[in-house]
PDB file of C-alpha atoms in Angstrom:
ATOM      1  CA  MET J 231     -35.122   6.977  17.749  1.00 80.00           C
ATOM      2  CA  ASP J 232     -31.603   8.193  18.497  1.00 88.00           C
ATOM      3  CA  LEU J 233     -29.346   7.771  15.469  1.00 90.00           C
ATOM      4  CA  LYS J 234     -26.197   7.493  17.577  1.00 86.00           C
ATOM      5  CA  ASP J 235     -27.526   4.156  18.868  1.00 84.00           C
ATOM      6  CA  LYS J 236     -27.816   2.926  15.267  1.00 87.00           C
ATOM      7  CA  LEU J 237     -24.392   4.108  14.134  1.00 89.00           C
ATOM      8  CA  ASP J 238     -22.104   1.278  13.088  1.00 86.00           C
ATOM      9  CA  ALA J 239     -18.705   2.911  13.625  1.00 87.00           C
ATOM     10  CA  SER J 240     -15.409   2.267  15.375  1.00 86.00           C
ATOM     11  CA  SER J 241     -12.659   4.622  16.497  1.00 91.00           C
ATOM     12  CA  THR J 242     -10.173   1.834  15.740  1.00 90.00           C
ATOM     13  CA  ASN J 243     -10.738   2.566  12.048  1.00 93.00           C
ATOM     14  CA  LEU J 244      -9.485   6.161  12.313  1.00 96.00           C
ATOM     15  CA  ARG J 245      -6.006   6.495  10.811  1.00 97.00           C
ATOM     16  CA  LYS J 246      -2.975   8.721  11.231  1.00 97.00           C
ATOM     17  CA  TRP J 247       0.458   7.812   9.892  1.00 97.00           C
ATOM     18  CA  PRO J 248       3.238   9.358  12.027  1.00 96.00           C
ATOM     19  CA  ASP J 249       5.874   6.825  10.956  1.00 97.00           C
ATOM     20  CA  GLN J 250       6.664   6.420   7.261  1.00 98.00           C
ATOM     21  CA  ILE J 251       9.499   5.053   5.140  1.00 98.00           C
ATOM     22  CA  MET J 252       9.771   5.702   1.415  1.00 98.00           C
ATOM     23  CA  MET J 253      12.155   3.394  -0.421  1.00 98.00           C
ATOM     24  CA  ILE J 254      13.303   3.662  -4.036  1.00 99.00           C
ATOM     25  CA  PHE J 255      14.357   0.574  -6.002  1.00 98.00           C
ATOM     26  CA  ALA J 256      15.840  -0.297  -9.359  1.00 98.00           C
ATOM     27  CA  PRO J 257      13.180  -0.458 -12.101  1.00 97.00           C
ATOM     28  CA  ASP J 258      13.663  -4.223 -12.426  1.00 96.00           C
ATOM     29  CA  ALA J 259      13.879  -4.968  -8.695  1.00 96.00           C
ATOM     30  CA  VAL J 260      12.275  -8.218  -7.542  1.00 95.00           C
ATOM     31  CA  LEU J 261       9.639  -7.448  -4.919  1.00 95.00           C
ATOM     32  CA  PRO J 262       8.127  -9.841  -2.345  1.00 95.00           C
ATOM     33  CA  GLU J 263       5.156 -11.981  -3.314  1.00 92.00           C
ATOM     34  CA  ALA J 264       3.702 -11.517   0.190  1.00 95.00           C
ATOM     35  CA  TRP J 265       3.999  -8.174   1.967  1.00 96.00           C
ATOM     36  CA  PHE J 266       3.186  -9.465   5.467  1.00 96.00           C
ATOM     37  CA  ASP J 267       4.595 -12.379   7.443  1.00 95.00           C
ATOM     38  CA  GLU J 268       2.739 -14.845   9.677  1.00 90.00           C
ATOM     39  CA  SER J 269       2.751 -12.320  12.527  1.00 90.00           C
ATOM     40  CA  PHE J 270       1.091  -9.747  10.254  1.00 94.00           C
ATOM     41  CA  LEU J 271       4.269  -7.642  10.239  1.00 95.00           C
ATOM     42  CA  PRO J 272       5.361  -5.960   6.988  1.00 96.00           C
ATOM     43  CA  VAL J 273       8.099  -7.479   4.864  1.00 96.00           C
ATOM     44  CA  ILE J 274      10.789  -4.905   4.076  1.00 94.00           C
ATOM     45  CA  PRO J 275      12.415  -5.847   0.759  1.00 94.00           C
ATOM     46  CA  ALA J 276      16.169  -5.771   0.284  1.00 94.00           C
ATOM     47  CA  GLY J 277      17.961  -3.487  -2.135  1.00 95.00           C
ATOM     48  CA  GLY J 278      15.950  -0.322  -1.580  1.00 97.00           C
ATOM     49  CA  LYS J 279      17.175   3.176  -0.766  1.00 98.00           C
ATOM     50  CA  ASP J 280      15.515   4.716   2.314  1.00 98.00           C
ATOM     51  CA  MET J 281      14.961   8.368   1.449  1.00 98.00           C
ATOM     52  CA  GLY J 282      14.941   9.535   5.077  1.00 98.00           C
ATOM     53  CA  PHE J 283      12.958  12.326   6.714  1.00 98.00           C
ATOM     54  CA  ILE J 284       9.758  13.620   5.109  1.00 98.00           C
ATOM     55  CA  THR J 285       8.234  17.000   5.944  1.00 97.00           C
ATOM     56  CA  THR J 286       5.196  17.234   8.210  1.00 95.00           C
ATOM     57  CA  ASP J 287       2.987  17.756   5.149  1.00 95.00           C
ATOM     58  CA  GLY J 288       3.236  14.003   4.676  1.00 96.00           C
ATOM     59  CA  ILE J 289       2.567  12.291   1.365  1.00 97.00           C
ATOM     60  CA  GLN J 290      -0.327  13.097  -0.934  1.00 98.00           C
ATOM     61  CA  HIS J 291      -1.568  10.141  -3.001  1.00 97.00           C
ATOM     62  CA  GLU J 292      -3.828  11.283  -5.821  1.00 97.00           C
ATOM     63  CA  GLU J 293      -5.793   9.610  -8.590  1.00 97.00           C
ATOM     64  CA  SER J 294      -6.986  12.265 -11.013  1.00 96.00           C
ATOM     65  CA  LEU J 295      -9.949  11.211 -13.155  1.00 97.00           C
ATOM     66  CA  SER J 296     -10.776  12.753 -16.510  1.00 97.00           C
ATOM     67  CA  SER J 297     -14.149  12.174 -18.127  1.00 97.00           C
ATOM     68  CA  ALA J 298     -16.315  13.504 -20.940  1.00 98.00           C
ATOM     69  CA  ASN J 299     -20.029  14.179 -20.621  1.00 97.00           C
ATOM     70  CA  THR J 300     -22.607  13.726 -23.367  1.00 98.00           C
ATOM     71  CA  SER J 301     -25.476  16.212 -23.483  1.00 98.00           C
ATOM     72  CA  VAL J 302     -28.609  16.275 -25.615  1.00 97.00           C
ATOM     73  CA  LEU J 303     -30.818  19.065 -26.862  1.00 97.00           C
ATOM     74  CA  GLN J 304     -33.873  18.021 -24.881  1.00 97.00           C
ATOM     75  CA  ARG J 305     -32.184  17.900 -21.464  1.00 97.00           C
ATOM     76  CA  LEU J 306     -30.252  20.438 -19.419  1.00 97.00           C
ATOM     77  CA  ARG J 307     -28.183  17.885 -17.565  1.00 97.00           C
ATOM     78  CA  PRO J 308     -25.625  15.458 -19.058  1.00 97.00           C
ATOM     79  CA  GLN J 309     -27.098  12.111 -20.038  1.00 97.00           C
ATOM     80  CA  ARG J 310     -23.861  10.152 -20.110  1.00 97.00           C
ATOM     81  CA  SER J 311     -20.361  10.360 -18.673  1.00 97.00           C
ATOM     82  CA  ASP J 312     -17.396   8.364 -19.992  1.00 98.00           C
ATOM     83  CA  LEU J 313     -14.102   7.867 -18.205  1.00 97.00           C
ATOM     84  CA  GLU J 314     -11.218   8.949 -20.422  1.00 97.00           C
ATOM     85  CA  GLY J 315      -8.209   8.552 -18.172  1.00 97.00           C
ATOM     86  CA  ILE J 316      -6.770   8.077 -14.684  1.00 96.00           C
ATOM     87  CA  GLU J 317      -3.508   9.719 -13.657  1.00 97.00           C
ATOM     88  CA  GLU J 318      -2.016   8.493 -10.389  1.00 98.00           C
ATOM     89  CA  SER J 319       0.695  10.343  -8.482  1.00 98.00           C
ATOM     90  CA  LEU J 320       2.447  10.737  -5.136  1.00 98.00           C
ATOM     91  CA  THR J 321       3.602  14.143  -3.933  1.00 98.00           C
ATOM     92  CA  VAL J 322       6.256  14.308  -1.230  1.00 98.00           C
ATOM     93  CA  ALA J 323       8.781  16.780   0.155  1.00 98.00           C
ATOM     94  CA  PHE J 324      11.984  15.403   1.653  1.00 98.00           C
ATOM     95  CA  SER J 325      13.550  17.181   4.616  1.00 97.00           C
ATOM     96  CA  GLU J 326      17.003  15.721   3.977  1.00 96.00           C
ATOM     97  CA  ASP J 327      19.432  16.812   1.291  1.00 94.00           C
ATOM     98  CA  ASN J 328      21.142  13.415   1.312  1.00 97.00           C
ATOM     99  CA  ALA J 329      22.731  11.987  -1.823  1.00 98.00           C
ATOM    100  CA  TRP J 330      19.816   9.677  -2.633  1.00 98.00           C
ATOM    101  CA  VAL J 331      17.295  12.514  -2.466  1.00 98.00           C
ATOM    102  CA  GLN J 332      19.522  14.562  -4.768  1.00 97.00           C
ATOM    103  CA  CYS J 333      19.726  11.653  -7.215  1.00 97.00           C
ATOM    104  CA  LEU J 334      15.955  11.239  -7.293  1.00 98.00           C
ATOM    105  CA  VAL J 335      15.044  14.895  -7.752  1.00 96.00           C
ATOM    106  CA  ASN J 336      17.786  15.383 -10.349  1.00 95.00           C
ATOM    107  CA  PHE J 337      16.870  12.410 -12.556  1.00 95.00           C
ATOM    108  CA  VAL J 338      19.893  10.186 -11.876  1.00 96.00           C
ATOM    109  CA  PRO J 339      19.375   6.556 -13.023  1.00 96.00           C
ATOM    110  CA  PHE J 340      19.236   4.150 -10.094  1.00 98.00           C
ATOM    111  CA  GLU J 341      22.359   2.272 -11.162  1.00 96.00           C
ATOM    112  CA  ASP J 342      24.370   5.484 -10.729  1.00 95.00           C
ATOM    113  CA  TRP J 343      23.238   6.174  -7.163  1.00 97.00           C
ATOM    114  CA  PRO J 344      26.019   5.967  -4.543  1.00 96.00           C
ATOM    115  CA  GLU J 345      26.099   3.134  -2.024  1.00 95.00           C
ATOM    116  CA  THR J 346      25.681   5.505   0.921  1.00 96.00           C
ATOM    117  CA  LYS J 347      23.431   8.537   1.173  1.00 97.00           C
ATOM    118  CA  ASP J 348      25.412  10.363   3.863  1.00 97.00           C
ATOM    119  CA  GLY J 349      28.545  11.179   1.905  1.00 94.00           C
ATOM    120  CA  PRO J 350      29.364  14.124  -0.370  1.00 94.00           C
ATOM    121  CA  TRP J 351      27.461  14.382  -3.627  1.00 94.00           C
ATOM    122  CA  GLN J 352      27.714  16.094  -6.987  1.00 93.00           C
ATOM    123  CA  ILE J 353      24.934  16.716  -9.493  1.00 90.00           C
ATOM    124  CA  ASN J 354      25.556  17.536 -13.161  1.00 88.00           C
ATOM    125  CA  ARG J 355      22.438  19.133 -14.631  1.00 86.00           C
ATOM    126  CA  GLY J 356      23.211  18.411 -18.258  1.00 83.00           C
ATOM    127  CA  ASN J 357      20.831  17.570 -21.069  1.00 82.00           C
ATOM    128  CA  VAL J 358      18.095  15.138 -20.042  1.00 82.00           C
ATOM    129  CA  THR J 359      16.254  13.431 -22.893  1.00 84.00           C
ATOM    130  CA  GLN J 360      14.348  10.806 -20.906  1.00 90.00           C
ATOM    131  CA  LEU J 361      13.534  10.660 -17.204  1.00 95.00           C
ATOM    132  CA  PRO J 362      14.625   7.438 -15.489  1.00 97.00           C
ATOM    133  CA  GLU J 363      12.144   4.994 -14.036  1.00 98.00           C
ATOM    134  CA  TYR J 364      12.231   3.470 -10.575  1.00 98.00           C
ATOM    135  CA  ARG J 365      10.183   1.251  -8.323  1.00 98.00           C
ATOM    136  CA  MET J 366       8.916   2.586  -5.011  1.00 98.00           C
ATOM    137  CA  VAL J 367       7.669   1.111  -1.740  1.00 98.00           C
ATOM    138  CA  LEU J 368       5.999   3.270   0.895  1.00 98.00           C
ATOM    139  CA  LEU J 369       5.629   1.810   4.391  1.00 98.00           C
ATOM    140  CA  ALA J 370       3.510   3.559   7.021  1.00 98.00           C
ATOM    141  CA  GLN J 371       2.580   2.667  10.606  1.00 98.00           C
ATOM    142  CA  ASP J 372      -0.365   3.663  12.801  1.00 98.00           C
ATOM    143  CA  GLY J 373      -0.320   2.424  16.394  1.00 96.00           C
ATOM    144  CA  VAL J 374       2.287   0.330  18.181  1.00 96.00           C
ATOM    145  CA  GLY J 375       2.714  -3.222  19.403  1.00 94.00           C
ATOM    146  CA  SER J 376      -0.389  -5.375  19.261  1.00 90.00           C
ATOM    147  CA  ALA J 377      -2.435  -2.338  18.128  1.00 93.00           C
ATOM    148  CA  ALA J 378      -0.217  -1.562  15.118  1.00 97.00           C
ATOM    149  CA  ARG J 379      -1.548  -1.338  11.588  1.00 97.00           C
ATOM    150  CA  TYR J 380       0.731  -1.051   8.576  1.00 98.00           C
ATOM    151  CA  ARG J 381       0.034   0.384   5.136  1.00 98.00           C
ATOM    152  CA  VAL J 382       2.127  -0.677   2.128  1.00 98.00           C
ATOM    153  CA  ILE J 383       1.922   1.140  -1.217  1.00 98.00           C
ATOM    154  CA  VAL J 384       3.939  -0.300  -4.103  1.00 98.00           C
ATOM    155  CA  GLY J 385       4.585   1.760  -7.234  1.00 98.00           C
ATOM    156  CA  TYR J 386       5.816  -0.512 -10.007  1.00 98.00           C
ATOM    157  CA  ARG J 387       6.915   2.207 -12.450  1.00 98.00           C
ATOM    158  CA  ILE J 388       7.484   5.727 -11.181  1.00 98.00           C
ATOM    159  CA  LYS J 389       8.995   8.856 -12.692  1.00 98.00           C
ATOM    160  CA  VAL J 390       9.526  12.357 -11.373  1.00 98.00           C
ATOM    161  CA  SER J 391       6.883  14.462 -13.116  1.00 97.00           C
ATOM    162  CA  THR J 392       7.235  17.832 -11.345  1.00 97.00           C
ATOM    163  CA  LYS J 393       9.639  19.483  -8.914  1.00 96.00           C
ATOM    164  CA  ALA J 394       8.776  22.062  -6.283  1.00 96.00           C
ATOM    165  CA  ALA J 395      10.798  25.239  -5.856  1.00 95.00           C
ATOM    166  CA  ARG J 396      13.687  24.928  -3.424  1.00 91.00           C
ATOM    167  CA  THR J 397      14.328  27.644  -0.836  1.00 90.00           C
ATOM    168  CA  MET J 398      17.768  28.341   0.636  1.00 92.00           C
ATOM    169  CA  SER J 399      17.573  30.922   3.409  1.00 94.00           C
ATOM    170  CA  ARG J 400      18.553  31.741   6.966  1.00 94.00           C
ATOM    171  CA  THR J 401      15.226  30.740   8.527  1.00 95.00           C
ATOM    172  CA  ALA J 402      13.438  28.237   6.275  1.00 90.00           C
ATOM    173  CA  ASP J 403      14.344  24.573   6.197  1.00 92.00           C
ATOM    174  CA  GLU J 404      15.599  23.433   2.815  1.00 95.00           C
ATOM    175  CA  THR J 405      13.264  20.816   1.391  1.00 96.00           C
ATOM    176  CA  HIS J 406      13.104  18.907  -1.874  1.00 97.00           C
ATOM    177  CA  GLY J 407       9.575  18.378  -3.156  1.00 97.00           C
ATOM    178  CA  VAL J 408       8.603  16.194  -6.093  1.00 98.00           C
ATOM    179  CA  THR J 409       5.534  14.673  -7.632  1.00 98.00           C
ATOM    180  CA  LEU J 410       6.033  11.094  -8.730  1.00 98.00           C
ATOM    181  CA  ALA J 411       3.926   9.824 -11.618  1.00 98.00           C
ATOM    182  CA  LEU J 412       2.833   6.200 -11.217  1.00 98.00           C
ATOM    183  CA  LEU J 413       2.760   4.462 -14.587  1.00 98.00           C
ATOM    184  CA  GLU J 414       1.180   1.159 -15.529  1.00 97.00           C
ATOM    185  CA  ASP J 415       3.436  -1.877 -15.445  1.00 96.00           C
ATOM    186  CA  GLU J 416       3.004  -3.746 -18.724  1.00 93.00           C
ATOM    187  CA  LEU J 417       3.312  -7.180 -17.108  1.00 92.00           C
ATOM    188  CA  LEU J 418       1.292  -6.567 -13.945  1.00 92.00           C
ATOM    189  CA  LYS J 419      -1.287  -4.297 -15.624  1.00 94.00           C
ATOM    190  CA  SER J 420      -1.226  -2.079 -12.548  1.00 96.00           C
ATOM    191  CA  THR J 421       0.234   1.272 -11.565  1.00 97.00           C
ATOM    192  CA  SER J 422       0.302   0.480  -7.855  1.00 97.00           C
ATOM    193  CA  ASP J 423      -0.966  -1.941  -5.251  1.00 97.00           C
ATOM    194  CA  GLU J 424      -1.915  -1.066  -1.701  1.00 98.00           C
ATOM    195  CA  PHE J 425      -2.092  -3.327   1.345  1.00 97.00           C
ATOM    196  CA  GLN J 426      -3.006  -2.907   5.007  1.00 97.00           C
ATOM    197  CA  ASN J 427      -2.450  -5.399   7.789  1.00 97.00           C
ATOM    198  CA  GLY J 428      -0.805  -5.649  11.182  1.00 96.00           C
ATOM    199  CA  PRO J 429      -0.986  -7.229  14.636  1.00 94.00           C
ATOM    200  CA  ALA J 430      -4.193  -5.268  15.296  1.00 92.00           C
ATOM    201  CA  TYR J 431      -5.898  -7.610  12.826  1.00 91.00           C
ATOM    202  CA  LEU J 432      -4.758 -10.798  14.559  1.00 92.00           C
ATOM    203  CA  PRO J 433      -7.701 -12.766  15.970  1.00 91.00           C
ATOM    204  CA  THR J 434      -8.325 -12.299  19.696  1.00 90.00           C
ATOM    205  CA  ASP J 435      -9.883 -14.883  22.000  1.00 94.00           C
ATOM    206  CA  ALA J 436     -13.246 -14.437  23.658  1.00 97.00           C
ATOM    207  CA  THR J 437     -13.552 -14.606  27.440  1.00 98.00           C
ATOM    208  CA  ALA J 438     -16.531 -15.184  29.712  1.00 98.00           C
ATOM    209  CA  VAL J 439     -17.539 -15.913  33.315  1.00 98.00           C
ATOM    210  CA  ALA J 440     -20.040 -18.452  34.589  1.00 98.00           C
ATOM    211  CA  SER J 441     -22.709 -17.955  37.245  1.00 98.00           C
ATOM    212  CA  LEU J 442     -24.258 -20.717  39.357  1.00 97.00           C
ATOM    213  CA  ILE J 443     -27.837 -21.587  40.126  1.00 97.00           C
ATOM    214  CA  ALA J 444     -27.780 -23.984  43.076  1.00 96.00           C
ATOM    215  CA  ASP J 445     -24.870 -26.354  42.269  1.00 97.00           C
ATOM    216  CA  GLY J 446     -25.102 -26.040  38.482  1.00 97.00           C
ATOM    217  CA  VAL J 447     -24.062 -23.518  35.852  1.00 98.00           C
ATOM    218  CA  GLY J 448     -27.021 -21.227  35.258  1.00 97.00           C
ATOM    219  CA  SER J 449     -25.632 -18.686  32.818  1.00 98.00           C
ATOM    220  CA  VAL J 450     -22.507 -17.439  31.093  1.00 98.00           C
ATOM    221  CA  THR J 451     -21.681 -13.734  30.684  1.00 98.00           C
ATOM    222  CA  ILE J 452     -19.322 -12.709  27.894  1.00 97.00           C
ATOM    223  CA  THR J 453     -16.574 -10.323  29.041  1.00 97.00           C
ATOM    224  CA  LYS J 454     -14.718 -10.108  25.712  1.00 95.00           C
ATOM    225  CA  THR J 455     -16.290 -11.015  22.390  1.00 94.00           C
ATOM    226  CA  GLY J 456     -12.978 -11.825  20.708  1.00 93.00           C
ATOM    227  CA  SER J 457     -12.529 -11.601  16.941  1.00 90.00           C
ATOM    228  CA  GLY J 458     -11.766 -13.644  13.852  1.00 89.00           C
ATOM    229  CA  TYR J 459     -14.190 -16.499  14.501  1.00 94.00           C
ATOM    230  CA  THR J 460     -15.419 -18.134  11.302  1.00 94.00           C
ATOM    231  CA  VAL J 461     -17.244 -20.961  13.098  1.00 96.00           C
ATOM    232  CA  ALA J 462     -18.526 -21.056  16.662  1.00 97.00           C
ATOM    233  CA  PRO J 463     -15.867 -22.170  19.160  1.00 97.00           C
ATOM    234  CA  SER J 464     -16.470 -25.008  21.589  1.00 98.00           C
ATOM    235  CA  VAL J 465     -17.141 -24.097  25.225  1.00 98.00           C
ATOM    236  CA  GLU J 466     -15.471 -25.898  28.127  1.00 98.00           C
ATOM    237  CA  PHE J 467     -15.961 -25.546  31.891  1.00 98.00           C
ATOM    238  CA  THR J 468     -13.119 -26.424  34.269  1.00 97.00           C
ATOM    239  CA  GLY J 469     -12.791 -26.270  38.035  1.00 97.00           C
ATOM    240  CA  GLY J 470     -15.441 -25.333  40.563  1.00 97.00           C
ATOM    241  CA  ALA J 471     -15.479 -28.878  42.023  1.00 96.00           C
ATOM    242  CA  GLY J 472     -18.393 -29.927  39.797  1.00 96.00           C
ATOM    243  CA  SER J 473     -18.835 -31.639  36.459  1.00 96.00           C
ATOM    244  CA  GLY J 474     -21.169 -32.136  33.545  1.00 97.00           C
ATOM    245  CA  ALA J 475     -21.859 -28.538  32.515  1.00 98.00           C
ATOM    246  CA  THR J 476     -22.026 -27.922  28.771  1.00 98.00           C
ATOM    247  CA  ALA J 477     -22.791 -24.921  26.592  1.00 98.00           C
ATOM    248  CA  THR J 478     -22.712 -23.711  22.997  1.00 98.00           C
ATOM    249  CA  ALA J 479     -21.409 -20.419  21.645  1.00 98.00           C
ATOM    250  CA  VAL J 480     -23.090 -18.171  19.090  1.00 98.00           C
ATOM    251  CA  ILE J 481     -21.033 -15.956  16.780  1.00 97.00           C
ATOM    252  CA  GLU J 482     -21.918 -12.940  14.683  1.00 93.00           C
ATOM    253  CA  GLY J 483     -19.537 -10.850  12.630  1.00 89.00           C
ATOM    254  CA  GLY J 484     -16.583 -12.968  13.747  1.00 92.00           C
ATOM    255  CA  LYS J 485     -17.315 -12.370  17.438  1.00 94.00           C
ATOM    256  CA  VAL J 486     -18.816 -14.491  20.208  1.00 97.00           C
ATOM    257  CA  THR J 487     -22.094 -12.770  21.012  1.00 96.00           C
ATOM    258  CA  GLU J 488     -23.860 -15.333  23.179  1.00 97.00           C
ATOM    259  CA  VAL J 489     -23.311 -18.513  25.187  1.00 98.00           C
ATOM    260  CA  ASN J 490     -26.249 -20.835  25.800  1.00 98.00           C
ATOM    261  CA  VAL J 491     -26.028 -23.337  28.658  1.00 98.00           C
ATOM    262  CA  THR J 492     -27.245 -26.729  27.405  1.00 98.00           C
ATOM    263  CA  ALA J 493     -26.621 -28.671  30.636  1.00 98.00           C
ATOM    264  CA  PRO J 494     -26.012 -27.122  34.098  1.00 98.00           C
ATOM    265  CA  GLY J 495     -24.011 -30.012  35.514  1.00 97.00           C
ATOM    266  CA  THR J 496     -23.914 -30.759  39.262  1.00 97.00           C
ATOM    267  CA  GLY J 497     -21.692 -30.457  42.296  1.00 97.00           C
ATOM    268  CA  TYR J 498     -20.288 -26.994  41.623  1.00 98.00           C
ATOM    269  CA  THR J 499     -19.315 -25.109  44.769  1.00 97.00           C
ATOM    270  CA  SER J 500     -17.854 -22.132  42.872  1.00 97.00           C
ATOM    271  CA  PRO J 501     -18.253 -20.884  39.292  1.00 98.00           C
ATOM    272  CA  PRO J 502     -16.051 -22.879  36.918  1.00 98.00           C
ATOM    273  CA  ALA J 503     -13.669 -21.191  34.478  1.00 98.00           C
ATOM    274  CA  VAL J 504     -14.959 -20.787  30.930  1.00 98.00           C
ATOM    275  CA  ALA J 505     -12.695 -21.503  27.955  1.00 98.00           C
ATOM    276  CA  PHE J 506     -13.352 -21.135  24.225  1.00 98.00           C
ATOM    277  CA  THR J 507     -11.528 -23.368  21.747  1.00 97.00           C
ATOM    278  CA  ARG J 508     -11.395 -22.441  18.063  1.00 95.00           C
ATOM    279  CA  ALA J 509     -12.512 -25.105  15.637  1.00 86.00           C
TER     280      ALA J 509
END
């Protein structure tokens, strides 16, 4: 047995995220109920501040688990483990020194952020007794066009928890790195929600070609299995100068895997076209 023939895997499920947008919102901002439209494209909410370029390190999304083990005298290994806490965070370094980045990394409440990020800015590092909260939406894209997949991460309550050192030099790019703590929203009972969708998940139609035996349809060969079938589609033959051919489709895993000819029909001088119609 060769294991590679048994492997259930797909290269279409490998992800890289070259295009990303991080947006910061007011802590009471109203967010969409649905994050994707009927075309499976992401909904970009109004009122957010696009933070601009991110360094090539990307964004690190971490959930740190803390637990306590229980051991007993008669055993060397722990006999029980109890979860004590989960701390969720996002770490990001911004390549831009725009006004909105400066406001975020210097704990400016959202209502005091300027309307534009490209103008001059001024930061007063006075006494800070409580860090402001924000809402955050991260949009990421893998693939383009009909092959695109989109990831949406929504942080309902975020705060800056740590800041990275900033370097100002002749050769190094100035970046502004922060870790954002994701806190539980009291109403939603969630720190964040994550969604993935896109045109790549839209159902595709199966295709097939017919072959003749004498003047009737003898078999049907599937050329594309399609996707998204929940019930078997109907099969129709058109053209070929004949009539009366019928067939049934078989689906497995949302795909058309087989077509069985139930009646060959008569009078066909060329293979008829095969069409599948969703129920």
